[in-house]
PDB file of C-alpha atoms in Angstrom:
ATOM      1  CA  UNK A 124     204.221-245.609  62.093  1.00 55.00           C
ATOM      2  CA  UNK A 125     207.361-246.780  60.943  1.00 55.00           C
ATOM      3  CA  UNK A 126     206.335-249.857  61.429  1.00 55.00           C
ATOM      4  CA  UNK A 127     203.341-249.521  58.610  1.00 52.00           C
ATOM      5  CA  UNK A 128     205.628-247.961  56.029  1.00 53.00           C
ATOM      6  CA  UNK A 129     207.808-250.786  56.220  1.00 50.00           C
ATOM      7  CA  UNK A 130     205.310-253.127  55.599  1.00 50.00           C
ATOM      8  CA  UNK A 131     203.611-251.177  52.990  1.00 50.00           C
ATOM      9  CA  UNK A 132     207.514-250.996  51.484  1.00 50.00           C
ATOM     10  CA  UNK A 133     207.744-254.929  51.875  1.00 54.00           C
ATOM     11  CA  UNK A 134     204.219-255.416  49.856  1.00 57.00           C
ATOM     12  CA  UNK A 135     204.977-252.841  47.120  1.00 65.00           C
ATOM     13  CA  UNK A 136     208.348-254.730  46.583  1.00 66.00           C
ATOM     14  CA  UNK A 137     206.707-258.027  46.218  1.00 66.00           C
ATOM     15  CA  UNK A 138     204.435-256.204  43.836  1.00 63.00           C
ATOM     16  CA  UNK A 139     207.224-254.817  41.792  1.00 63.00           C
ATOM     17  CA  UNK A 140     209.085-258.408  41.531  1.00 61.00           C
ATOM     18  CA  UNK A 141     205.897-259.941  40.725  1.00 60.00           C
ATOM     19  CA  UNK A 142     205.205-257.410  37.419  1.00 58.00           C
ATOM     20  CA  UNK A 143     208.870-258.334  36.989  1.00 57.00           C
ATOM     21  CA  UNK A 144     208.104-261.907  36.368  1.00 56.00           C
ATOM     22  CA  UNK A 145     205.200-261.115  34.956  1.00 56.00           C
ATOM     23  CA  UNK A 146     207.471-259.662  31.753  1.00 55.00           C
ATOM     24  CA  UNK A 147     209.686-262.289  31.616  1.00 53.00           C
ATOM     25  CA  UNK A 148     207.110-264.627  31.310  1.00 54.00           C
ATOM     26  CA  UNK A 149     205.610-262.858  28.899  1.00 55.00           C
ATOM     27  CA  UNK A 150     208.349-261.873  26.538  1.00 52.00           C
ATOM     28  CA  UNK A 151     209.909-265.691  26.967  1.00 46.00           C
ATOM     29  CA  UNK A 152     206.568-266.188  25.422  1.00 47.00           C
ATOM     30  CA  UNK A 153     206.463-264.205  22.627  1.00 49.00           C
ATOM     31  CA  UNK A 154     209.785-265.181  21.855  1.00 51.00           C
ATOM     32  CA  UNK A 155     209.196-268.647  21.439  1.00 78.00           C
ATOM     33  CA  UNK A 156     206.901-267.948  18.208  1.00 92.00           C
ATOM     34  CA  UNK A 157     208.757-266.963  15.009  1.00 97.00           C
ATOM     35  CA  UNK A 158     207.783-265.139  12.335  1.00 98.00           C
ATOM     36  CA  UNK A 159     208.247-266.811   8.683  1.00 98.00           C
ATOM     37  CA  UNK A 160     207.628-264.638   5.592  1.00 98.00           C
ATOM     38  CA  UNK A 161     206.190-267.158   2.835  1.00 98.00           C
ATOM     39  CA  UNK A 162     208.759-267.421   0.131  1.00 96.00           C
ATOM     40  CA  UNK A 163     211.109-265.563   1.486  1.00 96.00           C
ATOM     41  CA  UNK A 164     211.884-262.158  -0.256  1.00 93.00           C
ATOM     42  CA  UNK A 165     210.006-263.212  -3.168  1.00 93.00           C
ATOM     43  CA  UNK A 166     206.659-263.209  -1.106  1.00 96.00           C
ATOM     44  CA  UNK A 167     203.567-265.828  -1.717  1.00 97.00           C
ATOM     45  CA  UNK A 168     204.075-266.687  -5.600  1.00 95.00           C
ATOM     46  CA  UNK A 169     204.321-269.448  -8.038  1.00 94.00           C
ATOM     47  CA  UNK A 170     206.788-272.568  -6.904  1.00 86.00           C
ATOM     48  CA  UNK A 171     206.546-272.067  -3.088  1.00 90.00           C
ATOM     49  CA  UNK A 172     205.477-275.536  -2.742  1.00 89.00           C
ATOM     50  CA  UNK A 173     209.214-276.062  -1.734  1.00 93.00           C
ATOM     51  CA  UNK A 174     209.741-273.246   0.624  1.00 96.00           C
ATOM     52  CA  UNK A 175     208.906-274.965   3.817  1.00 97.00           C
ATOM     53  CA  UNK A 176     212.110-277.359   3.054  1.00 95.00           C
ATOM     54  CA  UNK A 177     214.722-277.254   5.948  1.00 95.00           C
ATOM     55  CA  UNK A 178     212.383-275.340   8.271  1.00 96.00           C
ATOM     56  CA  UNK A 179     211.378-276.017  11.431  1.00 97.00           C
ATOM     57  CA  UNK A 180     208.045-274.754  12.212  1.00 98.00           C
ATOM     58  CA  UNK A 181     205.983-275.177  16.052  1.00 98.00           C
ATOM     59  CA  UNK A 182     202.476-274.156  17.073  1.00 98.00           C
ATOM     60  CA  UNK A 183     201.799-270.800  17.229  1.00 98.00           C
ATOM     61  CA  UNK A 184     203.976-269.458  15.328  1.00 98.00           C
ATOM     62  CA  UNK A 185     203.503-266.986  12.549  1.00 98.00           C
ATOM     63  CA  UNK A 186     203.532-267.166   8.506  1.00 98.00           C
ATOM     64  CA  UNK A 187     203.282-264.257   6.641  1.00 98.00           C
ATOM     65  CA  UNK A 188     201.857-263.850   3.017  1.00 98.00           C
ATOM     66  CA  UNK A 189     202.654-261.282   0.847  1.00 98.00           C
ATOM     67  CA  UNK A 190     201.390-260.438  -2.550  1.00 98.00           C
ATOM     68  CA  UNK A 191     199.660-258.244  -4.681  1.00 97.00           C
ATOM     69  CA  UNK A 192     195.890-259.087  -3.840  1.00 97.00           C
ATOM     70  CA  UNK A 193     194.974-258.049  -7.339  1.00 97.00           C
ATOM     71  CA  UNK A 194     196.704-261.210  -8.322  1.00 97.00           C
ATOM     72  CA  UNK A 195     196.436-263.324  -5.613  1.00 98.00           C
ATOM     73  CA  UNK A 196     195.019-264.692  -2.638  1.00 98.00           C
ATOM     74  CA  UNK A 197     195.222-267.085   0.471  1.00 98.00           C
ATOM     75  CA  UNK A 198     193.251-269.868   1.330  1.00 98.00           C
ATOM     76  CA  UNK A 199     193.035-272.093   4.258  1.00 97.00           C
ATOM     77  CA  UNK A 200     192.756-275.540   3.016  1.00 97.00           C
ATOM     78  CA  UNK A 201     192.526-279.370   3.943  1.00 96.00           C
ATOM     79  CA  UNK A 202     194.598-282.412   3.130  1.00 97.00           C
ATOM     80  CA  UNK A 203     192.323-282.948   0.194  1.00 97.00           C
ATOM     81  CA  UNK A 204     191.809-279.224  -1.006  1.00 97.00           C
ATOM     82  CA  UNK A 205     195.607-279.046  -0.860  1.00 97.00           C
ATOM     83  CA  UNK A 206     195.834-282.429  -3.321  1.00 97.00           C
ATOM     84  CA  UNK A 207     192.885-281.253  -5.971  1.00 97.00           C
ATOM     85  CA  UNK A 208     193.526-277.484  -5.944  1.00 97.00           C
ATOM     86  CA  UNK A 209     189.997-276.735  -4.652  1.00 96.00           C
ATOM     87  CA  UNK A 210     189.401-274.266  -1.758  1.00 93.00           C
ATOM     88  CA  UNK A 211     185.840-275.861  -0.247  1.00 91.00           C
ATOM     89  CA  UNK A 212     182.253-274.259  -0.608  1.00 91.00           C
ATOM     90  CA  UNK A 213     182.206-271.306   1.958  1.00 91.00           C
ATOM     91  CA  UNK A 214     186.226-271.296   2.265  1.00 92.00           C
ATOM     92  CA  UNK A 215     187.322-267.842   3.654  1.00 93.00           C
ATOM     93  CA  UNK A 216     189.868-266.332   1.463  1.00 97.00           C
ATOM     94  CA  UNK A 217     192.281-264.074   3.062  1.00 98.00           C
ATOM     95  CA  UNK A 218     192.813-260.855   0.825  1.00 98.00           C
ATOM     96  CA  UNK A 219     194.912-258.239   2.195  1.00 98.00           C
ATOM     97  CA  UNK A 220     197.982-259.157   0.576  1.00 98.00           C
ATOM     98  CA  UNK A 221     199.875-258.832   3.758  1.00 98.00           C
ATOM     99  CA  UNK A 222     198.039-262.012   5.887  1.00 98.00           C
ATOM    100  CA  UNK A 223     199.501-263.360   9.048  1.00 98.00           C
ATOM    101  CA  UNK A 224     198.258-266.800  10.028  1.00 98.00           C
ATOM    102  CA  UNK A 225     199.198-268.505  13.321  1.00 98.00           C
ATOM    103  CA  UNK A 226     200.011-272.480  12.303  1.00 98.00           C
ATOM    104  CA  UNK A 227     198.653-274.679  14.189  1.00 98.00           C
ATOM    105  CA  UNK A 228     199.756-278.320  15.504  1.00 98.00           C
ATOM    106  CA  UNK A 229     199.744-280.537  12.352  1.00 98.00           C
ATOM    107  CA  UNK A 230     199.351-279.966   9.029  1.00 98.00           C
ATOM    108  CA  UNK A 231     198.378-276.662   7.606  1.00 98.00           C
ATOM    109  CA  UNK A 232     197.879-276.328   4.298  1.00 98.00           C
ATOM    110  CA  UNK A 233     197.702-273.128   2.164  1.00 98.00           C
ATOM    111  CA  UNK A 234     196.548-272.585  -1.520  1.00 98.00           C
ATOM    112  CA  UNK A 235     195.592-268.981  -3.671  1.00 98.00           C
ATOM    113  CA  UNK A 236     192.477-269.787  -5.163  1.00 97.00           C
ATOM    114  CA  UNK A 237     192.695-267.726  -8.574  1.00 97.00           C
ATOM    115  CA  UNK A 238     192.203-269.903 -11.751  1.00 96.00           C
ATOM    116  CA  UNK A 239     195.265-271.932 -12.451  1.00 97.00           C
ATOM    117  CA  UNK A 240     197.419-270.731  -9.692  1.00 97.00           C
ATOM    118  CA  UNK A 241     197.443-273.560  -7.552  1.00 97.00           C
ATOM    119  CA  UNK A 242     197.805-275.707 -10.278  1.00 96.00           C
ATOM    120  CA  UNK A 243     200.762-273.957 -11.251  1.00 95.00           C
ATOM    121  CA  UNK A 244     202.578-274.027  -7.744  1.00 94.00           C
ATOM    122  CA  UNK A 245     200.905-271.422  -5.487  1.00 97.00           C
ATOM    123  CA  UNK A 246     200.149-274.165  -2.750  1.00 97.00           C
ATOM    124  CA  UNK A 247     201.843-274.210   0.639  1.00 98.00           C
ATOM    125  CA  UNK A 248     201.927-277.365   3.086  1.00 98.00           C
ATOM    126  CA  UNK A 249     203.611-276.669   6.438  1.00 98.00           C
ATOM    127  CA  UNK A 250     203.887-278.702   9.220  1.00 98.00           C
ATOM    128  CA  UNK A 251     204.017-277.273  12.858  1.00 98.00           C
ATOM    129  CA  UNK A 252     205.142-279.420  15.867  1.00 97.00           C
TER     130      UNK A 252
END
């Protein structure tokens, strides 16, 4: 008998290193991703073309846009809708004036899609390794 406790001991120890690892793993994770709120504590606005300056940004991690969506938006853009200011036919804009996109490898390319924003600096291009 004491013989089966022990080795029901042994297995629920393994068990509890395992979940153990488990967490680390996990949380080493998570904590590789950061968490980057789009112009800072002025939020998603005019002139943030420059905000990614001296950043460095990796896949999977987080940007943040925040704004008043009765002004503004976020749109999900290519090279070229980045360059000409034009989100593409079908484009979903993102509304909730508190958006979190994950970046992914590459370029990623942001612009708010309201008449004349873009055009007056309301475009963001970040680059994620």
């Amino acid at each position: 008998m004491a013989q089966g406790r022990g080795s029901a001991a042994r297995g629920s120890g393994a068990a509890v290193v395992a979940l153990v690892l488990l967490c680390v793993l996990l949380q080493g994770e998570v904590a590789e991703s950061a968490v980057y709120t789009v112009g800072d504590r002025g939020g998603w606005s005019f002139n943030t073309a420059s905000w990614p300056r001296g950043k460095r940004f990796r896949a999977g991690d987080v940007l943040v846009f925040k704004y008043s969506p009765k002004a503004h938006n976020v749109v999900p853009v290519s090279a070229a809708g980045y360059s000409s200011c034009a989100a593409p036919r079908g484009a979903r804009a993102l509304t909730s004036g508190n958006d979190r996109v994950t970046l992914k490898r590459g370029a990623n390319y942001f612009i708010c899609s309201f008449p004349g924003h873009c055009q007056a600096g309301m475009k963001v291009a970040v680059t994620a390794a």
